[in-house]
Short mmCIF file of C-alpha atoms in Angstrom, two decimals:
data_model
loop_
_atom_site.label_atom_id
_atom_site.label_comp_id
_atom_site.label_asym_id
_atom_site.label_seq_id
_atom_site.Cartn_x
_atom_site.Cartn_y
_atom_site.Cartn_z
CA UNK A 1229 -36.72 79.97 51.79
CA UNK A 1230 -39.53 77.98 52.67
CA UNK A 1231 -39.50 76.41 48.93
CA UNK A 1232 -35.73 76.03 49.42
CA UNK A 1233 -36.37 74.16 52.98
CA UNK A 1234 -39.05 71.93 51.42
CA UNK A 1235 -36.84 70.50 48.59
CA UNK A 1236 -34.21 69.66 51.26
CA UNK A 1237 -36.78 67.76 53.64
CA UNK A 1238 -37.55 66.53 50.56
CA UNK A 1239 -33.76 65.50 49.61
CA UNK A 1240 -33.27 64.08 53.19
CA UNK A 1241 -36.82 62.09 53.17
CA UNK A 1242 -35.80 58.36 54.00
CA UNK A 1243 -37.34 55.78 51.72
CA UNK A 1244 -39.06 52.40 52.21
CA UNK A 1245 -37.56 51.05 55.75
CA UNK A 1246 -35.12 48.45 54.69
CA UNK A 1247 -34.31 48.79 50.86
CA UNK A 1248 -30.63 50.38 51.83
CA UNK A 1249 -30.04 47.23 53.76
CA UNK A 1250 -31.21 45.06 50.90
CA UNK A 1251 -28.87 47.34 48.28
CA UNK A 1252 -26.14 46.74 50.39
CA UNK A 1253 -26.27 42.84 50.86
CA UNK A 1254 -27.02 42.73 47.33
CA UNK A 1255 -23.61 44.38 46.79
CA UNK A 1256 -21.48 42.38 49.43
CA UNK A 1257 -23.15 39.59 47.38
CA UNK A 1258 -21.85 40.41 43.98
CA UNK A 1259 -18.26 41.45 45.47
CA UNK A 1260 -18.09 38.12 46.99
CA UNK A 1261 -19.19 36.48 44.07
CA UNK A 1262 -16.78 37.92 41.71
CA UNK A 1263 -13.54 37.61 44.33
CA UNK A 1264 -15.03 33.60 44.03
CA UNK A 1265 -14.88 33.35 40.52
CA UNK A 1266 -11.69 35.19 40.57
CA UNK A 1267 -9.61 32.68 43.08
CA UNK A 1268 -10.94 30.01 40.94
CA UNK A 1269 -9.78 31.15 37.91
CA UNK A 1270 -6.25 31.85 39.97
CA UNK A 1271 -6.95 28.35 41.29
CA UNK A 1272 -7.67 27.04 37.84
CA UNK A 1273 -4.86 29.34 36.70
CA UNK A 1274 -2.26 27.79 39.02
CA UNK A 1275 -3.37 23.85 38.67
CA UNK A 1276 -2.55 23.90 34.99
CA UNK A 1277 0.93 26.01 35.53
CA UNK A 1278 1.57 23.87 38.62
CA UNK A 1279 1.02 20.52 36.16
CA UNK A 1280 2.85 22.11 33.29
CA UNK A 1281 5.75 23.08 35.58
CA UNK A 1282 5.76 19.51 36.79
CA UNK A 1283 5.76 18.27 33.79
CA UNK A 1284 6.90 21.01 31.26
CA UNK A 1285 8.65 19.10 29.04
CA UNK A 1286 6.66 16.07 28.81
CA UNK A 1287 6.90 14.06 25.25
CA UNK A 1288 3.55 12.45 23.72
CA UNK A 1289 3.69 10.16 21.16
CA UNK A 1290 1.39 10.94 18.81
CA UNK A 1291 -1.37 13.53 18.81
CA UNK A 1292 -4.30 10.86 20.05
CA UNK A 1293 -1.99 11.19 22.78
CA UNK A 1294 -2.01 14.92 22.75
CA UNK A 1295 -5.83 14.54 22.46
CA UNK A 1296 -6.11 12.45 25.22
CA UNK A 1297 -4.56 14.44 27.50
CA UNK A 1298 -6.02 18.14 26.52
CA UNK A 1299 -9.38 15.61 27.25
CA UNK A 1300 -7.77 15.24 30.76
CA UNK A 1301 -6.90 18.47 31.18
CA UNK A 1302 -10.62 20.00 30.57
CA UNK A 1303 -12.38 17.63 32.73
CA UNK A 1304 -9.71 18.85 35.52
CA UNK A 1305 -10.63 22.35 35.26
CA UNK A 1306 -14.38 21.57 35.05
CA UNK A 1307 -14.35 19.54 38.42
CA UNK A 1308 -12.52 21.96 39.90
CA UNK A 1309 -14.52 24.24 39.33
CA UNK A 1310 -17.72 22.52 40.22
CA UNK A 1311 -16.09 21.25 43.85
CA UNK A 1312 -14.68 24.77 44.69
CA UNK A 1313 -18.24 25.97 44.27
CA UNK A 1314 -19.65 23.24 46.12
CA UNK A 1315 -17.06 23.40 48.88
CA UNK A 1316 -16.68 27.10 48.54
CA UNK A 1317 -12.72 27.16 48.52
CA UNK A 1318 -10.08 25.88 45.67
CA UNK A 1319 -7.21 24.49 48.11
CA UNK A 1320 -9.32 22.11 48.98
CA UNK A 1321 -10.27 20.59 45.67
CA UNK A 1322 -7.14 21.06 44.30
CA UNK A 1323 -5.06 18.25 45.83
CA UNK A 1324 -7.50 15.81 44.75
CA UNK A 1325 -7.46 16.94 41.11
CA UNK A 1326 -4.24 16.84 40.83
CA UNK A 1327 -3.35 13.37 41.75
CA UNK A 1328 -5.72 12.54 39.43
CA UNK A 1329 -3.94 14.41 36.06
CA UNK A 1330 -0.36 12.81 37.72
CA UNK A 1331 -1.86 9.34 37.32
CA UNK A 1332 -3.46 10.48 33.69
CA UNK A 1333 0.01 11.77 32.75
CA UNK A 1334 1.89 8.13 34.17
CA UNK A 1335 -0.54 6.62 31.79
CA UNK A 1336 0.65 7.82 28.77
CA UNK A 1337 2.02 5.76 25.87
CA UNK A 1338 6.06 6.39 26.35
CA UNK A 1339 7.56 8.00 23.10
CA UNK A 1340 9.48 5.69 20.79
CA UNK A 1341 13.57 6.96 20.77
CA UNK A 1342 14.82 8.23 17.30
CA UNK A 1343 16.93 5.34 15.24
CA UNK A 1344 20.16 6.77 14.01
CA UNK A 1345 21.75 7.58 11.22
CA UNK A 1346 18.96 8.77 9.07
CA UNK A 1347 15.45 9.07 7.91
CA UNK A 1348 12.34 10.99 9.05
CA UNK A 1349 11.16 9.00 11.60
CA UNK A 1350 6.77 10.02 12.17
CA UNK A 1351 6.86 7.24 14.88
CA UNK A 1352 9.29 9.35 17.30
CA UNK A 1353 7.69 12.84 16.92
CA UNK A 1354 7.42 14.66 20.22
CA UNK A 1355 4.99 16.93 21.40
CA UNK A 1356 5.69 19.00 23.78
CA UNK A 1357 3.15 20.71 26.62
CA UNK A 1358 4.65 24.25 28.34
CA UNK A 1359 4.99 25.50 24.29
CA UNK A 1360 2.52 23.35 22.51
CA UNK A 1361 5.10 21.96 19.75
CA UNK A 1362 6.48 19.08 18.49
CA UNK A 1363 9.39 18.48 17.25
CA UNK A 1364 11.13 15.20 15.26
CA UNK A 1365 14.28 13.56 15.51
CA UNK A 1366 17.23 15.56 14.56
CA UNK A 1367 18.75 13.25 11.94
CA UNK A 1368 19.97 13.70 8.24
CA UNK A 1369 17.35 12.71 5.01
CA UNK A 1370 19.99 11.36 3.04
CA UNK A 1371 21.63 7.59 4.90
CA UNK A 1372 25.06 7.06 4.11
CA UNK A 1373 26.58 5.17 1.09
CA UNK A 1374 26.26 1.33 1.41
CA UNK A 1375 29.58 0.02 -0.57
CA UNK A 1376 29.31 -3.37 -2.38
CA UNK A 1377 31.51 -5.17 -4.61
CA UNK A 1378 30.12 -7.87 -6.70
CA UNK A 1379 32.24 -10.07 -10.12
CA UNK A 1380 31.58 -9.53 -13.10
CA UNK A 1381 28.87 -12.17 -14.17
CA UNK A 1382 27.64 -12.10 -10.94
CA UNK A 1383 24.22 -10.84 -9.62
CA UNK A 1384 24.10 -7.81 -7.47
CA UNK A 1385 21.19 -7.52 -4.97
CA UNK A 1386 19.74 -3.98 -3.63
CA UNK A 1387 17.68 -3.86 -0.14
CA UNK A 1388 15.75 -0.38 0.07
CA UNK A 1389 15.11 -1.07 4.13
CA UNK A 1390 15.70 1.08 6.96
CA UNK A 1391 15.77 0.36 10.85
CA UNK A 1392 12.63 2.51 11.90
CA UNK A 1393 9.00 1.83 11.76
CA UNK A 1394 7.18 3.08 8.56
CA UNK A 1395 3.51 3.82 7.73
CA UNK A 1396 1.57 1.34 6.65
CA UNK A 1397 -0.23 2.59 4.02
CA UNK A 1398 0.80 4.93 0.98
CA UNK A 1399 4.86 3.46 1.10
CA UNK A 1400 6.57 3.72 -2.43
CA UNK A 1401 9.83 3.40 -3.32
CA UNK A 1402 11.59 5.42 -6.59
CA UNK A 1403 15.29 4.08 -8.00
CA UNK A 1404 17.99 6.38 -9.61
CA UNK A 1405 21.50 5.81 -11.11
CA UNK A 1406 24.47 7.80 -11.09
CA UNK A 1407 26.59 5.45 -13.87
CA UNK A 1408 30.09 6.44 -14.88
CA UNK A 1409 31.60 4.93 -11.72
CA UNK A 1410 30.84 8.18 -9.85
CA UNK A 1411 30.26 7.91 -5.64
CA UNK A 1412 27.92 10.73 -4.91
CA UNK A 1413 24.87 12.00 -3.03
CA UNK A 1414 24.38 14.78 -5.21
CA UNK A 1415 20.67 14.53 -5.99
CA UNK A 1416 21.68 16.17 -9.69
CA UNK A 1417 23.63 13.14 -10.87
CA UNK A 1418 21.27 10.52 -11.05
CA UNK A 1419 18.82 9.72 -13.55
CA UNK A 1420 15.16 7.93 -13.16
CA UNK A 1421 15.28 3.80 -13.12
CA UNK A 1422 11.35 3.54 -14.33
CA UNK A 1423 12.17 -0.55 -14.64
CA UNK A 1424 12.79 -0.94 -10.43
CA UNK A 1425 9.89 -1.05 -7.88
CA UNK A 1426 9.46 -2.06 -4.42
CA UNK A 1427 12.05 -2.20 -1.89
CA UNK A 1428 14.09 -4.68 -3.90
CA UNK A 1429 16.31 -4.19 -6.86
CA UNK A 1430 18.24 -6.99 -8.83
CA UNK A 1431 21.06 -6.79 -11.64
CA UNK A 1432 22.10 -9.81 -13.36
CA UNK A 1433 24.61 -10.28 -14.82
CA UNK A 1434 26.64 -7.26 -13.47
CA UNK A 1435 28.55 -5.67 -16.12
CA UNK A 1436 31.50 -2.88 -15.54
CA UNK A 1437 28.78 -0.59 -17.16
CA UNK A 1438 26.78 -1.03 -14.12
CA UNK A 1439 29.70 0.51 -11.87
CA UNK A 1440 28.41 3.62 -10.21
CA UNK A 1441 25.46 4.93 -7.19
CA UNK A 1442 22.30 3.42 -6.83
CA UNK A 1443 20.00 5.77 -4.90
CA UNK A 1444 16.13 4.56 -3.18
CA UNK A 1445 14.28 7.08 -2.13
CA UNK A 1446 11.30 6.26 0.36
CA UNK A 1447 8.26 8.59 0.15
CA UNK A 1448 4.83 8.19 2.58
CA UNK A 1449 2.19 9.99 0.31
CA UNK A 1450 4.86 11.71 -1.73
CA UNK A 1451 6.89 13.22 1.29
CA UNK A 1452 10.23 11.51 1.37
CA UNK A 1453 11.53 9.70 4.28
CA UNK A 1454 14.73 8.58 4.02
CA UNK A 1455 17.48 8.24 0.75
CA UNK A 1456 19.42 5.02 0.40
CA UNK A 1457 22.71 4.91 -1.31
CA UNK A 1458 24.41 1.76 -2.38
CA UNK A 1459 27.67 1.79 -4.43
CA UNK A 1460 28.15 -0.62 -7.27
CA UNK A 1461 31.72 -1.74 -7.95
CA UNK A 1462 32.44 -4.35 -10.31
CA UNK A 1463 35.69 -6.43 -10.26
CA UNK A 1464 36.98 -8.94 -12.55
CA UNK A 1465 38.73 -9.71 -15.72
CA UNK A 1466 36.32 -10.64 -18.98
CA UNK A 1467 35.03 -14.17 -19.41
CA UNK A 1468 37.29 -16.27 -22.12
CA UNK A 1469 34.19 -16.67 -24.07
CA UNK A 1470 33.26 -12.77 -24.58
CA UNK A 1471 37.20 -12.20 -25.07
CA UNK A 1472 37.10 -14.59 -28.34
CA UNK A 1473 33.73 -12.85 -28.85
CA UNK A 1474 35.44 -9.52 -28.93
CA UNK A 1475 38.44 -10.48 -30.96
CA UNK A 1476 36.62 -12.08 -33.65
CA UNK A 1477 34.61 -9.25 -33.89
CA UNK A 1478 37.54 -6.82 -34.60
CA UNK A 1479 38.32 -8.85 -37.23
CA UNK A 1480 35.27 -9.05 -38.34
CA UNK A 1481 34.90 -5.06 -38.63
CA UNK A 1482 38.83 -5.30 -40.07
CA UNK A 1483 38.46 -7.64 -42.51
CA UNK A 1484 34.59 -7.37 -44.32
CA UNK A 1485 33.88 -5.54 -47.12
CA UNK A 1486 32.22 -1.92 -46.25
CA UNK A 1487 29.30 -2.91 -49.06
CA UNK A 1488 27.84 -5.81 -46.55
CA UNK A 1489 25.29 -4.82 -44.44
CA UNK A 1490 25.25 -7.44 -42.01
CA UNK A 1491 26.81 -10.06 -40.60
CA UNK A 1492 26.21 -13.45 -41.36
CA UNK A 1493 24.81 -15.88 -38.48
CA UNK A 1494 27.55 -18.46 -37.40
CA UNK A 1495 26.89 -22.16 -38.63
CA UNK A 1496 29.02 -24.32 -37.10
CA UNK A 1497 30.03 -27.54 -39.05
CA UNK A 1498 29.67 -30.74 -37.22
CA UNK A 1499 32.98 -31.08 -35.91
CA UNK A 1500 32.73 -27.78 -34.74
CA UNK A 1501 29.99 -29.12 -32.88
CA UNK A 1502 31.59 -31.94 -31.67
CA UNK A 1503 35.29 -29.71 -30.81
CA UNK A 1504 33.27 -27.19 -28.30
CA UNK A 1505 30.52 -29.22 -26.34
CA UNK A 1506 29.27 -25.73 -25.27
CA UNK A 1507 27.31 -25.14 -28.74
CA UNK A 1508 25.45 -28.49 -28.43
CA UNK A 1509 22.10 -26.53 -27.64
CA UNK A 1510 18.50 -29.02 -27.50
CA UNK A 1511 17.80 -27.25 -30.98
CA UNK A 1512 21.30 -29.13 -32.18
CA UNK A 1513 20.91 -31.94 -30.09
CA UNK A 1514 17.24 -32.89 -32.27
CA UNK A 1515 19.36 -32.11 -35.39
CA UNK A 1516 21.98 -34.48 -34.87
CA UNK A 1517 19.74 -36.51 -33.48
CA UNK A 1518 17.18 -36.31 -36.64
CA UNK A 1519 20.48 -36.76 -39.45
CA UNK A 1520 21.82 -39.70 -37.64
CA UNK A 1521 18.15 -41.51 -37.82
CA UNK A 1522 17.81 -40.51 -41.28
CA UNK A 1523 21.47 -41.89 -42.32
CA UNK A 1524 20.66 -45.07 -40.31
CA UNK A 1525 17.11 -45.22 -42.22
CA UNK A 1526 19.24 -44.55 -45.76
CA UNK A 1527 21.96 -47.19 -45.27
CA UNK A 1528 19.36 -49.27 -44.00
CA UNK A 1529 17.12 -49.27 -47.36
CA UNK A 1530 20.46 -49.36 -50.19
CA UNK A 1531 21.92 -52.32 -48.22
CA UNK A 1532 18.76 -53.99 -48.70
CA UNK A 1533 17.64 -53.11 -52.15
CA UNK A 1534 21.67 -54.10 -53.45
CA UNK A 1535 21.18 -57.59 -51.39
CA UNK A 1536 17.71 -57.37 -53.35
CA UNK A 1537 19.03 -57.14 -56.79
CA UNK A 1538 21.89 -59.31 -56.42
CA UNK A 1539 20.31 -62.80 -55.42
CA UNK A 1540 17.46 -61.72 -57.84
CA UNK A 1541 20.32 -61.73 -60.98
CA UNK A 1542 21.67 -64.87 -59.43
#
């Protein structure tokens, strides 16, 4: 019993004076330091939903814009942070900080609107804050068909241009051709047009063999931005000239022998030349030119050798 006695004094001995004291404050300290941290981080918490709810659906235009403002947004929660500790209470740092990110947010470049009907348009992406996004302008790849009628014989002209903004650098343009007349989009028609670059394309002359869809496709580091379509159609009867061209030519392939294995060149005669003023080329121009100085030269020299030998007899 006496043992028993002994080891509770000894279980009820107080220790140092003061140390419970000191435990405790040292635990109302800690308490109060974590319910601190935790309204800040409800504080913190609340700023940013309180911004994003102002502002949920806010647009940026490009994602140095995005950058800047997730910049914004950090040095927000960081001087909240450091004035709640200072001041020892969120509400009142909050107001401040937040008029601050409202003028950050005003500051912003506006986004560019989308520029119907077609084409992948970079330049009006949006980004958006509440889901962290971004989305682009709901519009179509392929443009629609550009119709153009040109005469035969004439020249038909091509602009690959479109009414949004494109990147600067890395642009190229690729040309296809749907021939047989055909007015399509279908991507399997057309065939490759390795002669055309740039933005521009020229046919001259236009020939009803050139009658069909003429498709430019834009591409910004081989990611396409926006197909062109332009249908050809071709009007008008055949010149005179290529109708006597096409005549003779059937009786040409009529008439010949089938043992000749080409055609002889055409040599006109010189009334021929003079009858059709058209084949009067500066090739026969010098020739008639040349014959007529030479027959002038040749009359010249037997008119004088025959006045010559006649008052030489006399």
């Amino acid at each position: 019993m006496r043992s028993r006695r002994g080891r509770r004094r000894r279980w009820w001995r107080p220790g140092k004076p003061g140390a419970a004291a000191e435990t405790r404050r040292r635990r109302n300290r800690q308490q109060e330091e974590r319910a601190r941290k935790m309204e800040m981080e409800r504080g913190t918490g609340r700023a940013r939903q309180t911004e994003l709810d102002g502002e949920a659906d806010l647009p940026l235009a490009d994602y140095d814009e995005r950058s800047h403002l997730h910049d914004a947004f950090t040095q927000m929660t960081h001087s909240l942070q450091e004035m709640a500790t200072a001041q020892g209470s969120f509400k009142v740092a909050f107001p401040d900080a937040a008029e601050k990110m409202r003028k950050v947010i005003m500051q912003l470049k506006e986004v560019r609107a989308c520029v119907p009907p077609c084409g992948l348009q970079e330049v009006a992406r949006r980004f958006h804050c509440r889901g962290c996004y971004s989305t682009v302008c709901d519009l179509p790849l392929d443009c629609p068909v550009q119709d153009l009628t040109v005469t035969r014989g004439h020249q038909a002209k091509f602009s690959c241009t479109v009414n949004f903004q494109l990147p600067q650098e890395e642009i190229t343009y690729s040309w296809k051709f749907a021939g047989g007349g055909v007015r399509t989009q279908d991507v399997s028609y057309f065939q490759d047009l390795p002669q055309a670059r740039g933005n521009l394309a020229r046919i001259r002359p236009v020939q009803p063999a050139h009658r069909g869809t003429f498709s430019c496709v834009i591409l910004h580091d081989q990611l396409p931005l926006a197909r062109l379509y332009f249908f050809l159609n071709v009007t008008g009867a055949p010149s005179r000239g290529e109708s006597e061209l096409q005549v003779s030519f059937r009786e040409v392939l009529r008439w010949a022998p089938l043992e000749a294995e080409m055609i002889e060149p055409w040599r006109p005669s010189l009334g021929e030349l003079l009858a059709r003023p058209e084949a009067l080329t500066l090739s026969n121009q010098c020739l008639l030119a040349a014959v007529a100085a030479l027959a002038s030269v040749s009359a010249t020299l037997v008119v004088w050798m025959f006045f010559r030998w006649y008052f030489k007899g006399n």
